[in-house]
Amino acid sequence: MKNKINKAFLLLVMIIIGGCETTNLELLENPNSVGPENADTALLLNGAMLNFKDFLEAAQTTPQQIVRMVHMYGPTYDNGITPVSFDTEWSTAYSGVIADTQSIISNGTPLELYEHVGVAKILEAYTIMTLVDFFGDVPYSEAILYTENLNPSLDDDQAVYEAALALLNDALVDFEKISVQSLSSEDDIFYSGSVAKWITLANTLKLRYYNNTRLVNEATSTSEINTLIATNDIILDAANDFEVTYGTSDNDPDTRHYKFVDSYNQSSEYMATYFMNLLAFGKSVSDPRLKYYFYRQTLEYPDPTTTEGLFALPCLAESKPLHYAFNDPFCTIGDGYWGRDHMNNQGGPPDTNLITTWGIYPIGGRYDDGEGEAASVDDGAKGAGILPIWNTAATNFLLAETALELGTTGDAGTYLETAIRASISKVMNFQASAIPTDARVPSTTDVDDYVNEVVANFNAADDTEKLNIIITEAMIASHGNGTEAYNAYRRTGFPDNLQPTITASPGAFARSFPYPSNAANRNQNISVKPNYEVQVFWDTNPAGFIN
């Protein structure tokens, strides 16, 4: 049975490879360049990486929406978050990533292709950790039996998380062995065959594991994080950032960033009013990343005294909800930033070429140079963006959190400043050639003013507010990937100023997501969750902790 499955995956991967054209995504193995004794494993690694990319893309939407990084429709959580929303990421995780990685591990180990096997274990570890982060208990031990068990039972979420940690440790052991064939640049769309970078990533994902589980076992997390810090082999350099890199080809296949394709062909996704306000007006100086993150297609709002204006932006005629605080943004925030309030469920008026959309970072769109023109697929970096998975800034924000909360090695304030500067540097240097030479970009003074204000606020705060500042800045820096912000919100309760839902009674906040419809409907061992309040094992905070 395994041989039949492997041949099927090999055929699938060869089909995928046949037309792929992009920057990092074009680093796919030519079937003619590997020997017959290891062709399956090398090609399956390509397939696993492509499936991993697809899994990551599918997994980004809801986490970003629920923490107000992009707009979520509602008006209640069970309207805005539905089981069908997760069908693609679930099926891609199991029938794509895990099926591929398991085949690589079983085939590659006896062939002594330890570098390929080690990478496969890291991809699988990240995938199953993310499944737990989203859903809690998930199938794993029986899920890898393929057709031998079409109704795999749910495993305890903590056990699956521990299995992910074991995979990371096993991968590090594999990398110490002598492999009969090295991982080549053609095999590896992420790190171009650098085993050293995969080792650094494995250590960093262990760091992530121990931070996420620190509420469950504080002593172990403290000790293990200190050990990882002492290795100095975690992602602390932009050259080791873990990300998907996209190209500019609009041919079949389209290699541009998936959000660019959606937004710059005909923008339909609203930016969140809260998140834009946080960057534009959350401090006395605007965030230097503001115009890299968001592109305004107009600099003005419609005239609220006209029928046309109210049709384009209905909230202009509405009052701020009574349950909103004085400082909560509502409807418009000024300077033409046109988005939507959290879980506003109104239909889509003719505002496609008016709403604020994604900017140059991270999707390869257009830098906001103040022109206020409708976005076009020929703009900016033409879709040559990235999907940030984990980077230098994320590591430093994590270390700031653990230094503050666990007393791990290092100074929380120093980590915080390093993280912010790393994020701003990455954003401001991203696709710089696609930014007009006469565009007004933030100066060194602008950057220093922002960083100095955050640091001053941090130094003057008590420990609770210090954690709020760390997590808020981490969320800002994670633009394009909402997984870590969703995890941090459940882990800490911060940021504490998230915009309320547009309705005063939206139902319980989703402490985990519902099982996908294709899982609950087809697997007799998976039952629909009783509600959205079911917590993952590492979220030990009280019920009603967040909303």
Coordinates of C-alpha atoms in Angstrom, one line a residue:
M1 CA 0.0 0.0 0.0
K2 CA 2.8 2.4 0.9
N3 CA 4.4 2.0 -2.5
K4 CA 1.2 2.8 -4.3
I5 CA 0.8 5.9 -2.2
N6 CA 4.4 7.0 -2.8
K7 CA 3.9 6.6 -6.6
A8 CA 0.7 8.6 -6.5
F9 CA 2.5 11.4 -4.6
L10 CA 5.5 11.2 -7.0
L11 CA 3.1 11.7 -10.0
L12 CA 1.4 14.6 -8.3
V13 CA 4.6 16.3 -7.4
M14 CA 6.0 15.9 -10.9
I15 CA 2.8 17.5 -12.3
I16 CA 3.2 20.4 -9.8
I17 CA 6.8 20.8 -10.7
G18 CA 6.2 20.9 -14.4
G19 CA 5.0 24.5 -14.6
C20 CA 6.3 26.3 -11.5
E21 CA 8.0 29.6 -12.2
T22 CA 8.9 32.0 -9.4
T23 CA 11.9 33.1 -7.3
N24 CA 12.2 30.7 -4.3
L25 CA 9.3 28.7 -5.5
E26 CA 11.1 27.8 -8.7
L27 CA 13.7 25.9 -6.7
L28 CA 12.1 22.6 -7.5
E29 CA 13.9 19.3 -8.1
N30 CA 14.3 18.2 -11.7
P31 CA 13.4 14.5 -11.8
N32 CA 16.3 13.9 -14.2
S33 CA 18.9 15.2 -11.7
V34 CA 18.4 12.5 -9.0
G35 CA 19.2 8.9 -8.9
P36 CA 16.5 6.2 -9.1
E37 CA 17.3 5.0 -5.6
N38 CA 16.2 8.3 -4.0
A39 CA 14.0 10.0 -6.6
D40 CA 10.8 9.5 -4.6
T41 CA 12.2 11.1 -1.4
A42 CA 13.8 14.1 -3.2
L43 CA 10.6 14.8 -5.2
L44 CA 8.3 14.2 -2.3
L45 CA 10.2 16.9 -0.3
N46 CA 9.4 19.4 -3.1
G47 CA 5.8 18.3 -2.8
A48 CA 5.8 18.6 1.0
M49 CA 7.2 22.1 0.8
L50 CA 4.6 23.2 -1.7
N51 CA 1.8 21.7 0.3
F52 CA 3.2 23.3 3.4
K53 CA 3.1 26.7 1.6
D54 CA -0.6 26.0 0.7
F55 CA -1.3 25.1 4.3
L56 CA 0.2 28.3 5.6
E57 CA -1.8 30.4 3.1
A58 CA -5.1 28.7 4.1
A59 CA -4.3 29.1 7.8
Q60 CA -3.8 32.9 7.8
T61 CA -7.2 34.4 7.2
T62 CA -9.2 33.6 10.4
P63 CA -6.4 34.3 12.9
Q64 CA -5.8 37.7 11.4
Q65 CA -9.5 38.5 11.4
I66 CA -10.2 37.5 14.9
V67 CA -7.5 39.7 16.4
R68 CA -8.6 42.7 14.2
M69 CA -5.6 42.7 11.8
V70 CA -8.0 42.5 8.9
H71 CA -11.8 42.8 8.8
M72 CA -14.0 39.9 9.9
Y73 CA -17.6 39.7 8.9
G74 CA -20.1 38.8 11.7
P75 CA -22.0 40.0 13.5
T76 CA -21.5 37.1 15.9
Y77 CA -18.5 34.8 16.2
D78 CA -20.5 31.7 15.0
N79 CA -21.4 33.6 11.9
G80 CA -17.9 34.9 11.2
I81 CA -16.2 31.6 12.0
T82 CA -17.7 28.6 10.3
P83 CA -16.5 25.0 10.0
V84 CA -16.3 25.3 6.2
S85 CA -13.7 28.0 6.6
F86 CA -11.1 25.5 7.7
D87 CA -11.7 22.7 5.1
T88 CA -8.7 23.7 2.9
E89 CA -6.1 24.0 5.6
W90 CA -7.3 20.7 7.3
S91 CA -7.2 18.7 4.1
T92 CA -3.9 20.2 3.0
A93 CA -2.4 19.5 6.4
Y94 CA -3.3 15.8 6.4
S95 CA -3.5 14.7 2.8
G96 CA -0.8 17.0 1.7
V97 CA 1.9 17.9 4.2
I98 CA 1.7 15.0 6.7
A99 CA 1.1 12.4 4.0
D100 CA 4.2 13.7 2.2
T101 CA 6.4 14.0 5.3
Q102 CA 5.5 10.6 6.6
S103 CA 6.5 9.1 3.2
I104 CA 9.8 11.0 3.2
I105 CA 10.5 9.7 6.7
S106 CA 9.6 6.1 6.0
N107 CA 11.4 6.0 2.6
G108 CA 14.3 8.3 3.4
T109 CA 15.5 6.9 6.7
P110 CA 16.5 3.4 5.3
L111 CA 18.2 5.2 2.4
E112 CA 20.1 7.3 4.9
L113 CA 18.8 10.6 3.4
Y114 CA 18.9 12.1 6.8
E115 CA 18.9 15.7 5.7
H116 CA 15.7 15.3 3.7
V117 CA 14.2 13.4 6.6
G118 CA 15.2 16.0 9.1
V119 CA 13.5 18.8 7.1
A120 CA 10.4 16.7 6.7
K121 CA 10.2 16.3 10.5
I122 CA 10.4 20.0 11.0
L123 CA 7.7 20.7 8.4
E124 CA 5.5 18.1 10.1
A125 CA 6.2 19.5 13.6
Y126 CA 5.2 23.0 12.6
T127 CA 2.0 21.7 10.9
I128 CA 0.7 19.6 13.8
M129 CA 1.6 22.3 16.3
T130 CA -0.5 24.8 14.3
L131 CA -3.4 22.3 14.1
V132 CA -3.3 22.0 17.9
D133 CA -3.1 25.8 18.2
F134 CA -6.3 26.2 16.1
F135 CA -8.4 23.1 17.0
G136 CA -7.1 21.5 20.2
D137 CA -7.5 17.8 20.1
V138 CA -6.7 16.5 16.5
P139 CA -6.1 13.2 14.8
Y140 CA -2.4 12.2 14.6
S141 CA -1.4 8.8 15.7
E142 CA -4.0 7.1 13.6
A143 CA -4.1 9.8 10.9
I144 CA -0.8 8.6 9.4
L145 CA -2.2 5.1 8.7
Y146 CA -3.7 6.4 5.4
T147 CA -6.3 4.0 4.0
E148 CA -5.8 1.5 6.9
N149 CA -8.0 3.8 9.0
L150 CA -10.3 6.3 7.3
N151 CA -11.8 7.4 10.7
P152 CA -8.8 8.4 12.8
S153 CA -9.6 9.2 16.4
L154 CA -8.7 12.5 18.1
D155 CA -5.5 12.5 20.0
D156 CA -5.1 14.6 23.2
D157 CA -3.8 18.0 22.1
Q158 CA -1.0 18.0 24.6
A159 CA 0.2 14.7 23.3
V160 CA 0.3 15.9 19.8
Y161 CA 2.2 19.0 20.8
E162 CA 4.7 16.8 22.6
A163 CA 5.0 14.7 19.4
A164 CA 5.9 17.8 17.5
L165 CA 8.6 18.6 20.0
A166 CA 9.9 15.0 19.6
L167 CA 10.0 15.5 15.8
L168 CA 12.1 18.6 16.2
N169 CA 14.5 16.8 18.5
D170 CA 14.7 13.9 16.1
A171 CA 15.4 16.2 13.2
L172 CA 18.3 17.7 15.1
V173 CA 19.7 14.2 15.6
D174 CA 19.2 13.4 11.9
F175 CA 21.2 16.4 10.9
E176 CA 24.1 15.1 12.9
K177 CA 24.3 11.9 10.9
I178 CA 26.1 11.5 7.6
S179 CA 23.6 11.6 4.8
V180 CA 24.3 9.7 1.5
Q181 CA 23.0 12.7 -0.4
S182 CA 23.1 16.3 0.7
L183 CA 20.0 18.5 0.7
S184 CA 20.5 20.5 -2.5
S185 CA 19.2 24.0 -3.3
E186 CA 16.8 22.5 -5.8
D187 CA 15.3 20.3 -3.1
D188 CA 14.8 23.3 -0.7
I189 CA 12.5 26.3 -1.5
F190 CA 13.0 27.8 1.9
Y191 CA 16.8 27.7 2.8
S192 CA 18.4 26.6 -0.5
G193 CA 19.8 23.5 1.0
S194 CA 21.4 25.1 4.1
V195 CA 21.2 22.4 6.8
A196 CA 22.6 25.0 9.3
K197 CA 19.6 27.2 8.8
W198 CA 17.2 24.3 9.3
I199 CA 19.0 23.5 12.5
T200 CA 18.5 27.1 13.6
L201 CA 14.8 26.9 12.7
A202 CA 14.3 23.7 14.6
N203 CA 15.8 25.3 17.8
T204 CA 13.6 28.4 17.2
L205 CA 10.5 26.3 16.9
K206 CA 11.4 24.6 20.2
L207 CA 11.6 28.1 21.7
R208 CA 8.1 28.7 20.3
Y209 CA 6.9 25.4 21.9
Y210 CA 8.2 26.3 25.3
N211 CA 6.8 29.8 25.3
N212 CA 3.3 28.6 24.2
T213 CA 3.4 26.0 27.0
R214 CA 4.8 28.2 29.7
L215 CA 1.4 28.5 31.5
V216 CA 1.3 24.7 31.7
N217 CA 4.9 24.0 33.0
E218 CA 6.7 27.2 33.9
A219 CA 9.8 25.6 35.4
T220 CA 10.5 23.4 32.3
S221 CA 9.8 26.3 29.9
T222 CA 12.2 28.5 31.9
S223 CA 15.0 26.0 31.9
E224 CA 14.6 24.9 28.3
I225 CA 14.4 28.5 27.0
N226 CA 17.6 29.4 28.8
T227 CA 19.3 26.4 27.3
L228 CA 18.2 27.4 23.8
I229 CA 19.3 31.0 24.4
A230 CA 22.7 29.7 25.5
T231 CA 23.2 27.8 22.2
N232 CA 23.0 31.1 20.3
D233 CA 21.6 29.1 17.5
I234 CA 18.1 30.5 17.1
I235 CA 16.8 32.9 14.5
L236 CA 18.5 36.2 15.4
D237 CA 19.6 37.2 12.0
A238 CA 17.4 38.2 9.0
A239 CA 19.3 35.8 6.8
N240 CA 17.7 32.9 8.8
D241 CA 14.1 34.2 8.6
F242 CA 11.6 31.5 7.7
E243 CA 9.3 32.7 5.0
V244 CA 7.6 31.8 1.7
T245 CA 9.0 33.9 -1.1
Y246 CA 6.8 34.7 -4.1
G247 CA 7.5 35.8 -7.7
T248 CA 5.9 38.1 -10.3
S249 CA 4.7 35.6 -12.9
D250 CA 1.0 35.8 -13.7
N251 CA 1.1 32.8 -16.0
D252 CA -0.1 29.3 -15.1
P253 CA 0.8 28.8 -12.3
D254 CA 0.5 32.3 -10.9
T255 CA 3.5 32.7 -8.5
R256 CA 2.5 36.1 -7.1
H257 CA 1.5 36.5 -3.4
Y258 CA -2.0 35.1 -3.0
K259 CA -3.2 38.3 -1.3
F260 CA -1.8 40.4 -4.1
V261 CA -3.7 38.4 -6.6
D262 CA -6.9 38.8 -4.6
S263 CA -6.4 42.5 -3.8
Y264 CA -4.8 44.1 -6.8
N265 CA -7.0 42.4 -9.4
Q266 CA -10.1 43.8 -7.7
S267 CA -9.8 44.6 -4.0
S268 CA -12.5 43.0 -1.9
E269 CA -10.8 42.5 1.5
Y270 CA -11.2 45.3 4.0
M271 CA -8.4 46.3 6.3
A272 CA -9.4 46.5 9.9
T273 CA -10.1 50.0 11.2
Y274 CA -8.5 49.0 14.5
F275 CA -5.2 47.9 13.1
M276 CA -4.9 50.9 10.8
N277 CA -5.7 53.2 13.7
L278 CA -3.1 51.5 15.9
L279 CA -0.3 52.2 13.4
A280 CA -1.5 55.7 12.3
F281 CA -2.6 57.2 15.6
G282 CA -1.8 54.7 18.4
K283 CA 1.1 56.9 19.6
S284 CA 2.2 60.5 19.3
V285 CA 4.1 59.6 16.1
S286 CA 2.9 57.3 13.4
D287 CA 4.4 53.9 12.9
P288 CA 7.2 54.0 10.3
R289 CA 5.7 50.8 8.8
L290 CA 2.3 52.4 8.2
K291 CA 2.6 53.2 4.5
Y292 CA 4.4 50.0 3.8
Y293 CA 1.6 48.0 5.3
F294 CA -1.4 49.8 3.8
Y295 CA -2.1 51.4 0.5
R296 CA -4.8 54.1 0.3
Q297 CA -6.7 54.1 -3.0
T298 CA -8.2 57.5 -2.1
L299 CA -7.2 60.1 0.4
E300 CA -10.7 61.3 1.1
Y301 CA -13.9 59.9 2.4
P302 CA -17.2 60.3 0.5
D303 CA -19.5 63.2 1.2
P304 CA -21.8 62.0 3.9
T305 CA -24.5 64.5 2.9
T306 CA -25.1 62.7 -0.4
T307 CA -26.9 59.4 -1.2
E308 CA -23.9 58.2 -3.2
G309 CA -21.6 58.9 -0.2
L310 CA -23.7 57.1 2.3
F311 CA -24.1 54.1 -0.1
A312 CA -20.3 53.9 -0.5
L313 CA -19.6 54.2 3.3
P314 CA -22.9 53.5 5.2
C315 CA -21.3 53.9 8.7
L316 CA -21.0 57.7 8.0
A317 CA -24.6 58.0 8.9
E318 CA -24.3 55.8 12.0
S319 CA -23.5 56.6 15.6
K320 CA -20.6 54.9 17.5
P321 CA -22.1 51.9 19.3
L322 CA -22.8 52.6 23.0
H323 CA -20.6 49.8 24.1
Y324 CA -17.5 51.3 22.5
A325 CA -15.1 53.2 24.7
F326 CA -14.3 56.8 24.0
N327 CA -10.9 55.9 22.4
D328 CA -12.2 53.0 20.3
P329 CA -12.0 53.9 16.6
F330 CA -15.2 53.7 14.6
C331 CA -16.0 53.9 10.9
T332 CA -13.3 56.4 9.8
I333 CA -10.0 57.4 11.4
G334 CA -8.8 60.2 9.2
D335 CA -6.4 60.7 6.3
G336 CA -8.4 58.5 4.0
Y337 CA -7.8 55.2 5.8
W338 CA -10.9 53.3 4.6
G339 CA -11.5 50.0 6.3
R340 CA -14.2 48.3 8.4
D341 CA -15.0 47.9 12.0
H342 CA -14.7 44.5 13.6
M343 CA -17.5 42.1 12.5
N344 CA -19.4 44.7 10.5
N345 CA -21.6 42.5 8.5
Q346 CA -22.9 45.0 5.9
G347 CA -22.9 44.1 2.3
G348 CA -20.3 45.3 -0.1
P349 CA -21.0 48.6 -1.7
P350 CA -19.2 49.8 -4.9
D351 CA -16.0 50.7 -3.0
T352 CA -13.5 48.3 -4.7
N353 CA -11.3 51.1 -6.0
L354 CA -11.7 53.2 -2.8
I355 CA -11.0 51.1 0.2
T356 CA -7.5 50.9 1.7
T357 CA -5.8 47.7 0.7
W358 CA -2.6 45.8 1.3
G359 CA 0.7 47.8 0.7
I360 CA 4.1 46.7 -0.4
Y361 CA 4.9 44.7 2.7
P362 CA 4.4 41.8 2.9
I363 CA 2.4 41.0 -0.3
G364 CA 4.6 42.9 -2.9
G365 CA 1.9 45.6 -3.5
R366 CA 2.4 49.3 -3.7
Y367 CA 4.0 51.7 -1.2
D368 CA 1.6 54.5 -0.2
D369 CA 3.2 57.4 -1.9
G370 CA 0.2 59.7 -1.3
E371 CA -1.1 59.5 -4.8
G372 CA -4.5 58.0 -3.8
E373 CA -4.9 56.1 -7.1
A374 CA -6.7 52.8 -7.6
A375 CA -4.4 49.8 -7.2
S376 CA -3.3 47.9 -10.3
V377 CA -1.6 44.5 -10.9
D378 CA 1.2 46.5 -12.5
D379 CA 1.9 48.5 -9.3
G380 CA 4.7 48.2 -6.9
A381 CA 6.5 44.9 -6.6
K382 CA 3.9 43.2 -8.7
G383 CA 3.2 40.5 -6.2
A384 CA 6.8 39.6 -5.3
G385 CA 6.0 39.4 -1.6
I386 CA 6.6 37.0 1.3
L387 CA 4.5 35.1 3.8
P388 CA 6.4 35.7 7.1
I389 CA 6.4 32.5 9.2
W390 CA 9.0 33.3 11.8
N391 CA 11.7 36.0 11.7
T392 CA 14.3 37.8 13.8
A393 CA 11.8 40.2 15.3
A394 CA 9.5 37.3 16.3
T395 CA 12.3 35.7 18.2
N396 CA 13.2 38.9 20.1
F397 CA 9.6 39.6 21.0
L398 CA 9.3 36.1 22.4
L399 CA 12.5 36.5 24.4
A400 CA 11.2 39.8 25.7
E401 CA 8.0 38.1 26.9
T402 CA 9.8 35.2 28.6
A403 CA 12.3 37.5 30.2
L404 CA 9.5 39.5 31.7
E405 CA 7.2 36.6 32.6
L406 CA 9.7 33.8 33.4
G407 CA 12.9 35.6 34.2
T408 CA 14.8 33.9 31.4
T409 CA 18.2 35.1 30.3
G410 CA 18.4 38.7 29.1
D411 CA 16.6 42.1 29.5
A412 CA 13.0 42.4 28.4
G413 CA 13.4 46.0 27.4
T414 CA 16.5 45.3 25.3
Y415 CA 14.8 42.5 23.5
L416 CA 11.8 44.7 22.9
E417 CA 13.8 47.5 21.3
T418 CA 15.9 45.0 19.2
A419 CA 12.6 43.3 18.0
I420 CA 11.0 46.6 16.9
R421 CA 14.1 47.8 15.1
A422 CA 14.5 44.4 13.4
S423 CA 10.9 44.6 12.2
I424 CA 11.1 48.2 10.9
S425 CA 14.4 47.5 9.1
K426 CA 12.9 44.4 7.4
V427 CA 9.8 46.3 6.3
M428 CA 11.6 49.5 5.1
N429 CA 14.2 47.5 3.1
F430 CA 11.6 45.2 1.6
Q431 CA 11.5 45.5 -2.3
A432 CA 13.0 49.0 -2.0
S433 CA 13.5 49.2 -5.7
A434 CA 9.8 49.2 -6.2
I435 CA 9.3 52.4 -4.2
P436 CA 9.5 55.6 -6.2
T437 CA 12.7 57.5 -5.6
D438 CA 10.7 60.7 -4.8
A439 CA 8.4 59.0 -2.3
R440 CA 8.4 60.3 1.2
V441 CA 9.7 57.4 3.3
P442 CA 10.4 57.5 7.1
S443 CA 13.7 59.0 8.1
T444 CA 16.1 57.7 10.7
T445 CA 14.7 60.3 13.0
D446 CA 11.2 59.1 12.4
V447 CA 12.2 55.6 13.3
D448 CA 14.1 56.7 16.4
D449 CA 11.1 58.8 17.6
Y450 CA 8.8 55.8 17.3
V451 CA 11.2 53.4 19.0
N452 CA 12.1 55.8 21.8
E453 CA 8.4 56.4 22.6
V454 CA 7.7 52.7 22.9
V455 CA 10.8 52.2 25.1
A456 CA 10.0 55.1 27.3
N457 CA 6.4 53.9 27.8
F458 CA 7.8 50.4 28.6
N459 CA 10.3 51.7 31.1
A460 CA 7.6 53.7 32.9
A461 CA 5.1 50.8 33.0
D462 CA 4.4 48.2 35.6
D463 CA 4.9 44.5 34.6
T464 CA 1.3 44.1 33.4
E465 CA 1.5 47.1 31.1
K466 CA 5.0 46.0 30.0
L467 CA 3.6 42.7 28.7
N468 CA 0.8 44.6 27.0
I469 CA 3.4 46.7 25.2
I470 CA 5.4 43.7 24.1
I471 CA 2.5 41.8 22.8
T472 CA 1.0 44.8 21.0
E473 CA 4.3 45.5 19.3
A474 CA 4.7 41.9 18.4
M475 CA 1.2 41.9 16.8
I476 CA 2.1 44.9 14.7
A477 CA 5.3 43.3 13.5
S478 CA 3.5 40.0 12.6
H479 CA 1.5 41.7 9.8
G480 CA 0.7 39.1 7.2
N481 CA 0.6 36.2 9.7
G482 CA -2.0 36.2 12.4
T483 CA -1.2 32.8 14.0
E484 CA 1.2 34.2 16.5
A485 CA -1.0 37.1 17.4
Y486 CA -4.0 34.8 18.0
N487 CA -1.8 32.5 20.2
A488 CA -0.5 35.5 22.1
Y489 CA -3.9 37.0 22.7
R490 CA -5.1 33.7 24.2
R491 CA -1.9 33.3 26.2
T492 CA -1.7 36.8 27.6
G493 CA -5.0 38.7 27.0
F494 CA -3.1 41.4 25.2
P495 CA -3.4 43.8 23.4
D496 CA -6.0 45.0 25.8
N497 CA -7.5 47.7 23.6
L498 CA -8.9 45.6 20.7
Q499 CA -11.9 47.2 19.1
P500 CA -15.1 45.7 20.3
T501 CA -17.4 43.8 18.0
I502 CA -19.9 46.0 16.2
T503 CA -22.7 44.2 18.1
A504 CA -22.7 44.2 21.9
S505 CA -23.5 40.5 22.1
P506 CA -21.4 38.6 19.6
G507 CA -21.2 35.3 21.5
A508 CA -18.2 33.8 23.1
F509 CA -14.7 34.5 21.7
A510 CA -13.3 31.5 19.9
R511 CA -10.7 30.1 22.2
S512 CA -10.3 27.4 19.6
F513 CA -11.8 27.0 16.1
P514 CA -14.6 24.5 15.1
Y515 CA -13.6 21.3 13.4
P516 CA -13.8 21.7 9.7
S517 CA -17.0 20.5 8.0
N518 CA -15.1 18.0 5.9
A519 CA -13.7 16.4 9.1
A520 CA -16.8 16.4 11.2
N521 CA -19.0 15.2 8.4
R522 CA -16.8 12.4 7.1
N523 CA -15.0 11.1 10.2
Q524 CA -17.3 9.3 12.7
N525 CA -14.7 9.8 15.4
I526 CA -14.9 13.6 15.2
S527 CA -17.9 15.3 16.8
V528 CA -18.9 18.9 16.5
K529 CA -17.6 21.0 19.4
P530 CA -20.2 22.1 21.9
N531 CA -19.2 25.8 21.5
Y532 CA -16.2 28.0 20.6
E533 CA -15.2 28.2 24.3
V534 CA -13.2 24.9 24.2
Q535 CA -9.6 25.8 25.1
V536 CA -6.4 24.3 23.9
F537 CA -4.3 22.7 26.6
W538 CA -1.8 25.5 26.8
D539 CA -4.5 28.1 27.3
T540 CA -5.1 27.8 31.0
N541 CA -6.6 31.3 31.4
P542 CA -10.1 31.5 32.9
A543 CA -13.3 31.4 30.8
G544 CA -14.3 34.9 29.5
F545 CA -10.7 36.0 29.7
I546 CA -10.8 37.7 26.3
N547 CA -13.5 38.8 23.8

